[in-house]
PDB file of C-alpha atoms in Angstrom:
ATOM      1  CA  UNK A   1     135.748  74.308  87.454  1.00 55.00           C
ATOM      2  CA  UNK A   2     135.704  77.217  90.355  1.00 61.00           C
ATOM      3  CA  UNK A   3     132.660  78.644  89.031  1.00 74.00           C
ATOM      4  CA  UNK A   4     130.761  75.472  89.280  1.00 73.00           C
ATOM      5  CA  UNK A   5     132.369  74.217  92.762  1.00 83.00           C
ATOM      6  CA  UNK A   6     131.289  77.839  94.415  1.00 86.00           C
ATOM      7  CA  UNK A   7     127.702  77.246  92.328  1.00 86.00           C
ATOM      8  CA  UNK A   8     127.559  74.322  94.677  1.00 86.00           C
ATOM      9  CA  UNK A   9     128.752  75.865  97.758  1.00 88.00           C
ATOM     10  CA  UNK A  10     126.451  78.610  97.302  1.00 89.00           C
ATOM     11  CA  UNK A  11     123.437  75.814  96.937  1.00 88.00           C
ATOM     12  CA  UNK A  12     124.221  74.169  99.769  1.00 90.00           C
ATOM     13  CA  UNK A  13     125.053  77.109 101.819  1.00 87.00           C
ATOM     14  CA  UNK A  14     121.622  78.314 101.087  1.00 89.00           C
ATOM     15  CA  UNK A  15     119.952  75.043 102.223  1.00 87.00           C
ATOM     16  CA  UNK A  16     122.448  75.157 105.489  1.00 87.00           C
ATOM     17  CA  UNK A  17     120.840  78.132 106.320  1.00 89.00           C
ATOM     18  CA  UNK A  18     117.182  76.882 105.976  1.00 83.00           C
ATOM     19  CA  UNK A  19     116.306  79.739 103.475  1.00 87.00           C
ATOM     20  CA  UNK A  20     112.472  80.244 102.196  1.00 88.00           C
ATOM     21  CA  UNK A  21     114.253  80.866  98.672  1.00 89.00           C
ATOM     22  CA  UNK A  22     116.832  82.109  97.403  1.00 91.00           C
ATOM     23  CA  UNK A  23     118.617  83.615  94.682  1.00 93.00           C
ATOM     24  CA  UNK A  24     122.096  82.404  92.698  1.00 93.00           C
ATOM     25  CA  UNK A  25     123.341  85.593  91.020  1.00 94.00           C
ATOM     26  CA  UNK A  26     126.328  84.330  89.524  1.00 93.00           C
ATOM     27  CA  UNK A  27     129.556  82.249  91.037  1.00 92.00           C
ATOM     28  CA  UNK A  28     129.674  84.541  94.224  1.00 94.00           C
ATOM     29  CA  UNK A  29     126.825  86.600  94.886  1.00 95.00           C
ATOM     30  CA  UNK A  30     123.526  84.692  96.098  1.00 96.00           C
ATOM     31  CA  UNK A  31     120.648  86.040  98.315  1.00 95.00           C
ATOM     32  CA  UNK A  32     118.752  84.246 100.734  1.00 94.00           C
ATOM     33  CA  UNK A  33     114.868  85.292 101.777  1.00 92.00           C
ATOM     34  CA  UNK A  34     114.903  84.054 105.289  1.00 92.00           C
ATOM     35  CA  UNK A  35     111.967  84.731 108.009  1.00 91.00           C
ATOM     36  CA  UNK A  36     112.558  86.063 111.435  1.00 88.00           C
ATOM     37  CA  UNK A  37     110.017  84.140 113.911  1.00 88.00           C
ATOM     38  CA  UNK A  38     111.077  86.932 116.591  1.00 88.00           C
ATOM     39  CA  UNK A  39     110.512  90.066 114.644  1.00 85.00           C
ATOM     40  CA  UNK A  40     107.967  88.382 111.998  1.00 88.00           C
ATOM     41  CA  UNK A  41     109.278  89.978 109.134  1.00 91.00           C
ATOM     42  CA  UNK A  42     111.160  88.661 106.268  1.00 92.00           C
ATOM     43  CA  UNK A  43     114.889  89.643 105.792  1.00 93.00           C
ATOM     44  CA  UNK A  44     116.929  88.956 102.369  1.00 93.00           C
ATOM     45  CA  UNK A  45     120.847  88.933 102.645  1.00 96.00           C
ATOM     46  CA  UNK A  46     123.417  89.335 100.103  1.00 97.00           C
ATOM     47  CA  UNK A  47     126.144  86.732 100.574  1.00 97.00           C
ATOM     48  CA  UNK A  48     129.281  86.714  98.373  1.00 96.00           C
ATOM     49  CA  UNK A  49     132.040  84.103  98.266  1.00 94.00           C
ATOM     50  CA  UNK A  50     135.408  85.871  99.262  1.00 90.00           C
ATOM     51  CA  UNK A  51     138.665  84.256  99.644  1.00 87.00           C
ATOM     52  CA  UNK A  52     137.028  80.670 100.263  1.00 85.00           C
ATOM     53  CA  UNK A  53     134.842  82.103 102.801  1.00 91.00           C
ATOM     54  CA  UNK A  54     131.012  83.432 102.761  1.00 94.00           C
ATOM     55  CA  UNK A  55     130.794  87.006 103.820  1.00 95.00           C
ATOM     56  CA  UNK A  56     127.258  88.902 104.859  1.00 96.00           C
ATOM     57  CA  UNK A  57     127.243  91.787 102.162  1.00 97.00           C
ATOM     58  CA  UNK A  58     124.309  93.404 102.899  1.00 96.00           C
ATOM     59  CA  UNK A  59     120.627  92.716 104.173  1.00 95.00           C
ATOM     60  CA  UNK A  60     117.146  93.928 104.432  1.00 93.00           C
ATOM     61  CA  UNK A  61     113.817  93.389 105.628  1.00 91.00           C
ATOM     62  CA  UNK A  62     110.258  92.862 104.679  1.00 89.00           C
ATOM     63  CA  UNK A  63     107.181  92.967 105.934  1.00 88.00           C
ATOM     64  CA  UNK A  64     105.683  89.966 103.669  1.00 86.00           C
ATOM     65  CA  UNK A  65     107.125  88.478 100.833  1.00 86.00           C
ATOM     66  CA  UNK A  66     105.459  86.581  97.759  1.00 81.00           C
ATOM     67  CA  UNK A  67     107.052  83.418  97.235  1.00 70.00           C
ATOM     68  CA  UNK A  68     105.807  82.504  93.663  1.00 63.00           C
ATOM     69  CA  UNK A  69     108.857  85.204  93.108  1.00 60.00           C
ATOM     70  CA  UNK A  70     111.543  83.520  90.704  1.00 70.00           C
ATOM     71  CA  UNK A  71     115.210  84.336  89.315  1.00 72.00           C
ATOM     72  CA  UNK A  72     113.832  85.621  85.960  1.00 77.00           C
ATOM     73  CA  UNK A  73     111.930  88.130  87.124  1.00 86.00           C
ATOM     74  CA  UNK A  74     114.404  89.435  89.436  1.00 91.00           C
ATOM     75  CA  UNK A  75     117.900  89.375  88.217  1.00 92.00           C
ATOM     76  CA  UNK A  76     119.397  90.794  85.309  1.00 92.00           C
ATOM     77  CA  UNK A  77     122.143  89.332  84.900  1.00 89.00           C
ATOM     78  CA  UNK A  78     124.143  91.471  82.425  1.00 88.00           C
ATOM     79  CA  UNK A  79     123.574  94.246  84.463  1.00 91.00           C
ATOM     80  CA  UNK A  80     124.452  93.173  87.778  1.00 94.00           C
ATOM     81  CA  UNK A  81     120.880  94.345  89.156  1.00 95.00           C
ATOM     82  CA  UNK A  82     118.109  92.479  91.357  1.00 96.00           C
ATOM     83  CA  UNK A  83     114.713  93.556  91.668  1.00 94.00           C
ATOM     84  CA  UNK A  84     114.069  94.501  95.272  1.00 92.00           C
ATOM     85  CA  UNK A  85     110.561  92.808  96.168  1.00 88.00           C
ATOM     86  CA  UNK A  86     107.215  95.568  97.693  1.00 80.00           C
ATOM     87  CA  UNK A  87     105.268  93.605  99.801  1.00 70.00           C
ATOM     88  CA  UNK A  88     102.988  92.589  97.101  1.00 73.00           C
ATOM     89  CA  UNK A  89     105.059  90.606  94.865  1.00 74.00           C
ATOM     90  CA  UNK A  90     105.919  93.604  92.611  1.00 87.00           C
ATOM     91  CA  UNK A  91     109.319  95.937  92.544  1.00 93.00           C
ATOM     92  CA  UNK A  92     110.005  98.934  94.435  1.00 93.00           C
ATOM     93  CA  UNK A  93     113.989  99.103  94.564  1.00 95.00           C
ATOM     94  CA  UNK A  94     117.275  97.907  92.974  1.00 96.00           C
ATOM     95  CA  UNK A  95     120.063  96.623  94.066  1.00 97.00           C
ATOM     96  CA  UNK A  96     123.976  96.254  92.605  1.00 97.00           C
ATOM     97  CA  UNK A  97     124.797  93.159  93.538  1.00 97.00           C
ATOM     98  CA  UNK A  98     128.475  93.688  92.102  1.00 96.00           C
ATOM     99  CA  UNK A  99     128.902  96.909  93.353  1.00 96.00           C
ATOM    100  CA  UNK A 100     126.996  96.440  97.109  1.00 96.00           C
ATOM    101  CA  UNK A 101     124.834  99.546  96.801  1.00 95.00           C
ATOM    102  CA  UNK A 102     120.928 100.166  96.052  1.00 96.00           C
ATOM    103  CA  UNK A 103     120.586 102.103  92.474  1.00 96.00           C
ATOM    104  CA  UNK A 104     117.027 102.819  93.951  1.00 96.00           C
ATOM    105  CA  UNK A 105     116.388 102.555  97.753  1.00 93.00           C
ATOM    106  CA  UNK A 106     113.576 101.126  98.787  1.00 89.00           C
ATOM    107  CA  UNK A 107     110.240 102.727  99.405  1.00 83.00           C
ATOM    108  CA  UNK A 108     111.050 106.020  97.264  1.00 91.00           C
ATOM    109  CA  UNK A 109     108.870 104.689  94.957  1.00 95.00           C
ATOM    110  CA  UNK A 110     105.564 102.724  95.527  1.00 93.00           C
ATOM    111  CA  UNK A 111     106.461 100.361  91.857  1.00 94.00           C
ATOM    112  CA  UNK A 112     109.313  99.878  89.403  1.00 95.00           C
ATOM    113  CA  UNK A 113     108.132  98.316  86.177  1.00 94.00           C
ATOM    114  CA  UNK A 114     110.892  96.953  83.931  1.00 92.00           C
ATOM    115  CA  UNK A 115     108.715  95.726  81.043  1.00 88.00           C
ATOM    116  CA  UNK A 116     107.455  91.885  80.717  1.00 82.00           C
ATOM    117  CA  UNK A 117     110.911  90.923  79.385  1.00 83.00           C
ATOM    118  CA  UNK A 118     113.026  94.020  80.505  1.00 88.00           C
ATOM    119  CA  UNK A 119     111.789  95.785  77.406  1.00 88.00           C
ATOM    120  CA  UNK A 120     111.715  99.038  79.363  1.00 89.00           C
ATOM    121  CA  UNK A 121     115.105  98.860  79.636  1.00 87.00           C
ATOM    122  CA  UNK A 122     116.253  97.625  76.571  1.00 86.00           C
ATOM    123  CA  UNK A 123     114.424 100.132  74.733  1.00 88.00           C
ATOM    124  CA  UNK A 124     114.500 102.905  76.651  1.00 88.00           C
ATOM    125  CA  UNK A 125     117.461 102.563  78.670  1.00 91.00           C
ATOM    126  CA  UNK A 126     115.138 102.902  82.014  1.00 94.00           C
ATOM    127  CA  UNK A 127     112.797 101.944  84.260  1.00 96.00           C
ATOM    128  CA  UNK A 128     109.293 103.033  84.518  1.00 96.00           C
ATOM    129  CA  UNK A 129     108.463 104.066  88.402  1.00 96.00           C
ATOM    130  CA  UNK A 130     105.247 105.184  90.214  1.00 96.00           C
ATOM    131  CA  UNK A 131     103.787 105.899  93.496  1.00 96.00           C
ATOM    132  CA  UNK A 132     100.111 106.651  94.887  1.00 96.00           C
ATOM    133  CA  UNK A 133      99.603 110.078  96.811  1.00 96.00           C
ATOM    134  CA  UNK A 134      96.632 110.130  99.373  1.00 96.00           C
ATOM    135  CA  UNK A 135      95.828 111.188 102.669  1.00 96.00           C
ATOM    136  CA  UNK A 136      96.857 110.031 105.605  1.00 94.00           C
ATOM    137  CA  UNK A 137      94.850 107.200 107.080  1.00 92.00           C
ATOM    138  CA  UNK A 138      92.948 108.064 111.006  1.00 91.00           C
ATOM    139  CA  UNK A 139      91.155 106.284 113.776  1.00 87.00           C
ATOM    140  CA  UNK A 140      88.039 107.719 112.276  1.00 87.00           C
ATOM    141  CA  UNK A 141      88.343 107.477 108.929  1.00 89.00           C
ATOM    142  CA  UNK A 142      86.197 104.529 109.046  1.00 90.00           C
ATOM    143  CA  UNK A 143      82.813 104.873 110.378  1.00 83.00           C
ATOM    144  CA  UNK A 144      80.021 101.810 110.348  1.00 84.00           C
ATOM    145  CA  UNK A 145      76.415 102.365 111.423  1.00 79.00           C
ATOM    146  CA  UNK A 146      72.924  99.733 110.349  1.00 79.00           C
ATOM    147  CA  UNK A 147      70.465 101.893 108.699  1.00 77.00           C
ATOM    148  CA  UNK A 148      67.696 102.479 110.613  1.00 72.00           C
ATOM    149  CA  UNK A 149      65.264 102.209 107.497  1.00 74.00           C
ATOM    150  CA  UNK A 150      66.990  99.127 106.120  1.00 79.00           C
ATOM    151  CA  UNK A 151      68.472  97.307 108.478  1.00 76.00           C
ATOM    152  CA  UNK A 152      71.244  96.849 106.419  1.00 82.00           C
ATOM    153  CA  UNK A 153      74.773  97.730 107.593  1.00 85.00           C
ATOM    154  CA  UNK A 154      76.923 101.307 105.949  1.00 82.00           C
ATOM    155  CA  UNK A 155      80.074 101.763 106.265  1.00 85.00           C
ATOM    156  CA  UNK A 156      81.877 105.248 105.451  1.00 86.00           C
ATOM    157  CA  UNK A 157      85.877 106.117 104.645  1.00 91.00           C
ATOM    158  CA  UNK A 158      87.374 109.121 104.394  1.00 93.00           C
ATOM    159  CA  UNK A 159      90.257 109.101 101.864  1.00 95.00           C
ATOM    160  CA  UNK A 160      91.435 111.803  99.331  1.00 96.00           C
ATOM    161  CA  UNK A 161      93.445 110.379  96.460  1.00 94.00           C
ATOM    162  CA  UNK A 162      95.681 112.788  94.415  1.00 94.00           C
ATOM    163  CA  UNK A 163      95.887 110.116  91.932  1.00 91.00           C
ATOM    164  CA  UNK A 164      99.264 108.060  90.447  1.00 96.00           C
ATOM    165  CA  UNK A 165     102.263 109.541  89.930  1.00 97.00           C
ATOM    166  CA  UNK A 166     105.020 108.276  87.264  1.00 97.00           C
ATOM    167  CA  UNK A 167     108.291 108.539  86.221  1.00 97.00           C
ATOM    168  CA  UNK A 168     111.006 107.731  83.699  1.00 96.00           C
ATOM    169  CA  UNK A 169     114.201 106.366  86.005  1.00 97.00           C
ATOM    170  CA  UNK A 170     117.651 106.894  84.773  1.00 95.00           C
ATOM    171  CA  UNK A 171     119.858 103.803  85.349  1.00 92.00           C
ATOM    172  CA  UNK A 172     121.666 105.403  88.075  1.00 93.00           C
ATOM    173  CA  UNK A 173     118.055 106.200  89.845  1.00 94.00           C
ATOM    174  CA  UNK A 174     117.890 109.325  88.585  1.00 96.00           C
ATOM    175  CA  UNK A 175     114.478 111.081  87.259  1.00 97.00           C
ATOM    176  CA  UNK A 176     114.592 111.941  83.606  1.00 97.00           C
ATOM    177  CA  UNK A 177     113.975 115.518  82.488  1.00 97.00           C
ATOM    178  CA  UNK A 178     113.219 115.791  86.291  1.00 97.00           C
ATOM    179  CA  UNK A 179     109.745 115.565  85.528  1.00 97.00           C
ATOM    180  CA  UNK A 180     106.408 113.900  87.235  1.00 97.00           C
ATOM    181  CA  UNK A 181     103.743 112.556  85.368  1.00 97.00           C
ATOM    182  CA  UNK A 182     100.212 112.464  86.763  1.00 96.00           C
ATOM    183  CA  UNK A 183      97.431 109.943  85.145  1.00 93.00           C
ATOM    184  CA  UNK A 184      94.781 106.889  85.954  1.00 89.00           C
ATOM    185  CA  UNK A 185      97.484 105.109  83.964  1.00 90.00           C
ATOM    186  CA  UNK A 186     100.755 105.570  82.256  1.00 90.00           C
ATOM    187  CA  UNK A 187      98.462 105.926  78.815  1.00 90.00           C
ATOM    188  CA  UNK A 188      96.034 108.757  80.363  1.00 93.00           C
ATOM    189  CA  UNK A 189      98.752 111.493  81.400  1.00 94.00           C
ATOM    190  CA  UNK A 190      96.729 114.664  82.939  1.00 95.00           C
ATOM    191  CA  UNK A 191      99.260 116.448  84.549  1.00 96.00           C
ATOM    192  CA  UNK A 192     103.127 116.747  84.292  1.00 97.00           C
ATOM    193  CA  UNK A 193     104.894 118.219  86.706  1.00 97.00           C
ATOM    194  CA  UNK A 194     108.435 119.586  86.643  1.00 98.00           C
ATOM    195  CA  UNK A 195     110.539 118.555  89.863  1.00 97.00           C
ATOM    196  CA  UNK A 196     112.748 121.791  89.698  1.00 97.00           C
ATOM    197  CA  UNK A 197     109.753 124.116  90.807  1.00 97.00           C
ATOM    198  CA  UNK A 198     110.254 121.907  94.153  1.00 97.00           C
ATOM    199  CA  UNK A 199     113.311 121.335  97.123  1.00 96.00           C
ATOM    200  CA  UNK A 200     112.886 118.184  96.534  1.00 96.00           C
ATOM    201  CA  UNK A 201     110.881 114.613  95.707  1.00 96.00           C
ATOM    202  CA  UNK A 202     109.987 114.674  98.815  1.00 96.00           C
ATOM    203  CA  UNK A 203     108.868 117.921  99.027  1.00 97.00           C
ATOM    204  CA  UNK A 204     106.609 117.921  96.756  1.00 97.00           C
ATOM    205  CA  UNK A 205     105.131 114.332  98.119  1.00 96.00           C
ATOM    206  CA  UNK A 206     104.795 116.203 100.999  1.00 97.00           C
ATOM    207  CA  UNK A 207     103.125 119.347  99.650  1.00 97.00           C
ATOM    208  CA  UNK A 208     100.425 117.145  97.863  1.00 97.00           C
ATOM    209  CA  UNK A 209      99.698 114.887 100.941  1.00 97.00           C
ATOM    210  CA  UNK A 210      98.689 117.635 103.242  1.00 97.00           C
ATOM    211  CA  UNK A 211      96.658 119.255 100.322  1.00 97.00           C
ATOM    212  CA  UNK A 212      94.948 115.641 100.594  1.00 97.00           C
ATOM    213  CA  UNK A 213      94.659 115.908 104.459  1.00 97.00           C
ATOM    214  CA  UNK A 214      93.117 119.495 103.949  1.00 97.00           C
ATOM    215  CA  UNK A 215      90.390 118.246 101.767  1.00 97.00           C
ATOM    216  CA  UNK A 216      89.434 115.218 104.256  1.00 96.00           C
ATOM    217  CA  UNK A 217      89.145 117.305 107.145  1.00 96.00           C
ATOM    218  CA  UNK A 218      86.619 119.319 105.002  1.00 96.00           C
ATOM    219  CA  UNK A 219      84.876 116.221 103.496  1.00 94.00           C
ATOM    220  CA  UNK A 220      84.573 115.046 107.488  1.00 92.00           C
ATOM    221  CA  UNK A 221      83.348 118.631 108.386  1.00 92.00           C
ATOM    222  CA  UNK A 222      80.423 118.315 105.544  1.00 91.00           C
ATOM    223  CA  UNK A 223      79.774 114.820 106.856  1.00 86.00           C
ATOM    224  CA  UNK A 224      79.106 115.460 110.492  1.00 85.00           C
ATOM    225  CA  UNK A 225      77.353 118.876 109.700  1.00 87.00           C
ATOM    226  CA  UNK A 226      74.843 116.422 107.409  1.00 81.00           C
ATOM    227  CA  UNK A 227      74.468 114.310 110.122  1.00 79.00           C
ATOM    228  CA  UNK A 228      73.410 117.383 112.533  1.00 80.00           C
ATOM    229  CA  UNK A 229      71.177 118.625 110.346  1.00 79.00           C
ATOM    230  CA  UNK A 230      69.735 115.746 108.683  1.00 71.00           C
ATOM    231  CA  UNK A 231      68.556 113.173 111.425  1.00 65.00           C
ATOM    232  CA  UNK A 232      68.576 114.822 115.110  1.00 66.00           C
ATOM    233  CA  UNK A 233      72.575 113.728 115.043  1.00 59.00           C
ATOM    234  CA  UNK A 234      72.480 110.287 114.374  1.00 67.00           C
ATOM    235  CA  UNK A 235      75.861 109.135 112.884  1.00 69.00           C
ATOM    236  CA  UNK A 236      73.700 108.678 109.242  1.00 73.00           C
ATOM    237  CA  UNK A 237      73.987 111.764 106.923  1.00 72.00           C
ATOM    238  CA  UNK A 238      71.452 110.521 104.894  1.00 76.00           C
ATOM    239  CA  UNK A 239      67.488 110.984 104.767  1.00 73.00           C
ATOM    240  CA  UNK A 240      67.121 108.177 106.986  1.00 74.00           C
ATOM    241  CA  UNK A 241      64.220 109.892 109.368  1.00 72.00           C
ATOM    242  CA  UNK A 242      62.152 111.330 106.408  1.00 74.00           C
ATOM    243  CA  UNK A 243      62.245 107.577 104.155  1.00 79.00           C
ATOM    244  CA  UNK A 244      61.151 105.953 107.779  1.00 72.00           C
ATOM    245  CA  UNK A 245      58.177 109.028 108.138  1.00 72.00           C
ATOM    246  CA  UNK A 246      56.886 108.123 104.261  1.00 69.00           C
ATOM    247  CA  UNK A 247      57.009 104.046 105.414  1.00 73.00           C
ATOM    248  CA  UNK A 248      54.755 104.579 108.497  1.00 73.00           C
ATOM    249  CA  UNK A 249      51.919 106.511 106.357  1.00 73.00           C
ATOM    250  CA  UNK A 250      49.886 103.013 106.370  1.00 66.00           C
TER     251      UNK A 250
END
């Protein structure tokens, strides 16, 4: 009879507060997605029912949420866990809602993918996690310009993409075998890499990023030597001045 009285409480408290949505993990824990007007960002709190009274566990924020997010896809139930929300409606941290703490923090990985039906972790006892490494974004790594010839308007970016890294996650966060697995998808595996040649995670995100940088301040160098040489410095590396000559042989 508790159990369903605080299932109530919990409801209503939820609706008190004017929540987007929220979250009923059990007969004390619930989590509300609330919106910040001030800060415009989104902020999810972990409330638990202690000693008749609701208590503020633990919070965080988000830059956008997707609401078309539900309770089956982010609880598990029999394991204590919710799926921490990336601000595109997928997973990118996990959070003990029994225990207060995050298994995985949020943004040390870019995705967490627990299988359609948590088959990842049924099966394998863990949690499949990836993240993108690429160069830092500039001012000018975006350059438009209309082309003199067609009239038409080109635009240029300057990115260097090291590609997608994976992971098998431990269910205490953890990387298994310590190892990194490079690929255009978890089925096309090019590279592994083993963690222990590195400080850290981090490290070795860092390493690879400025290896990015390094080749987009080369690809930028090409560019703007193209465009020297090519049309009298014109921000177009292409042949714009010699396809414009060949059109004005009437």
């Amino acid at each position: 009879m508790k159990s369903k009285n605080n299932l109530l409480l919990l409801k209503q408290y939820a609706e008190y507060q004017d929540s987007l949505y929220y979250y009923i993990l059990d007969s004390e824990n619930i989590i509300l997605v609330l919106y910040d007007e001030n800060l415009k960002k989104y902020e999810m709190v972990h409330i638990r029912i202690q000693n008749g009274m609701f208590k503020k566990i633990n919070s965080w924020s988000l830059n956008s949420y997707y609401l078309g997010g539900n309770y089956s896809r982010s609880v598990i139930k029999n394991k204590h866990l919710f799926k921490i929300q990336n601000s595109q409606g997928q997973f990118n941290g996990l959070y003990d809602f029994h225990n207060d703490f995050f298994v995985i923090p949020l943004d040390k990985w870019g995705r967490l993918e627990f299988g359609l039906n948590n088959e990842y972790l049924e099966n394998y006892n863990g949690i499949l996690a990836s993240f993108v490494i690429a160069s830092d974004q500039e001012e000018d790594d975006e350059l438009k310009y209309t082309n003199p010839v067609t009239g038409l308007e080109v635009q240029e970016k300057f990115e260097v993409r090291d590609g997608t890294f994976y992971a098998i996650l431990n269910m205490d966060g953890s990387i298994r075998g310590n190892k990194l697995f490079r690929g255009k998808n978890f089925s096309k595996i090019e590279e592994i890499i083993d963690l222990n040649e590195y400080e850290s995670l981090e490290n070795f995100k860092e390493l690879r990023k400025a290896k990015c940088n390094e080749i987009k301040q080369l690809q930028k160098q090409e560019y703007y030597r193209m465009i020297k040489e090519r049309n009298n410095g014109s921000i177009s590396p292409y042949l714009d001045e010699e396809v414009a000559r060949i059109i004005s042989l009437k």
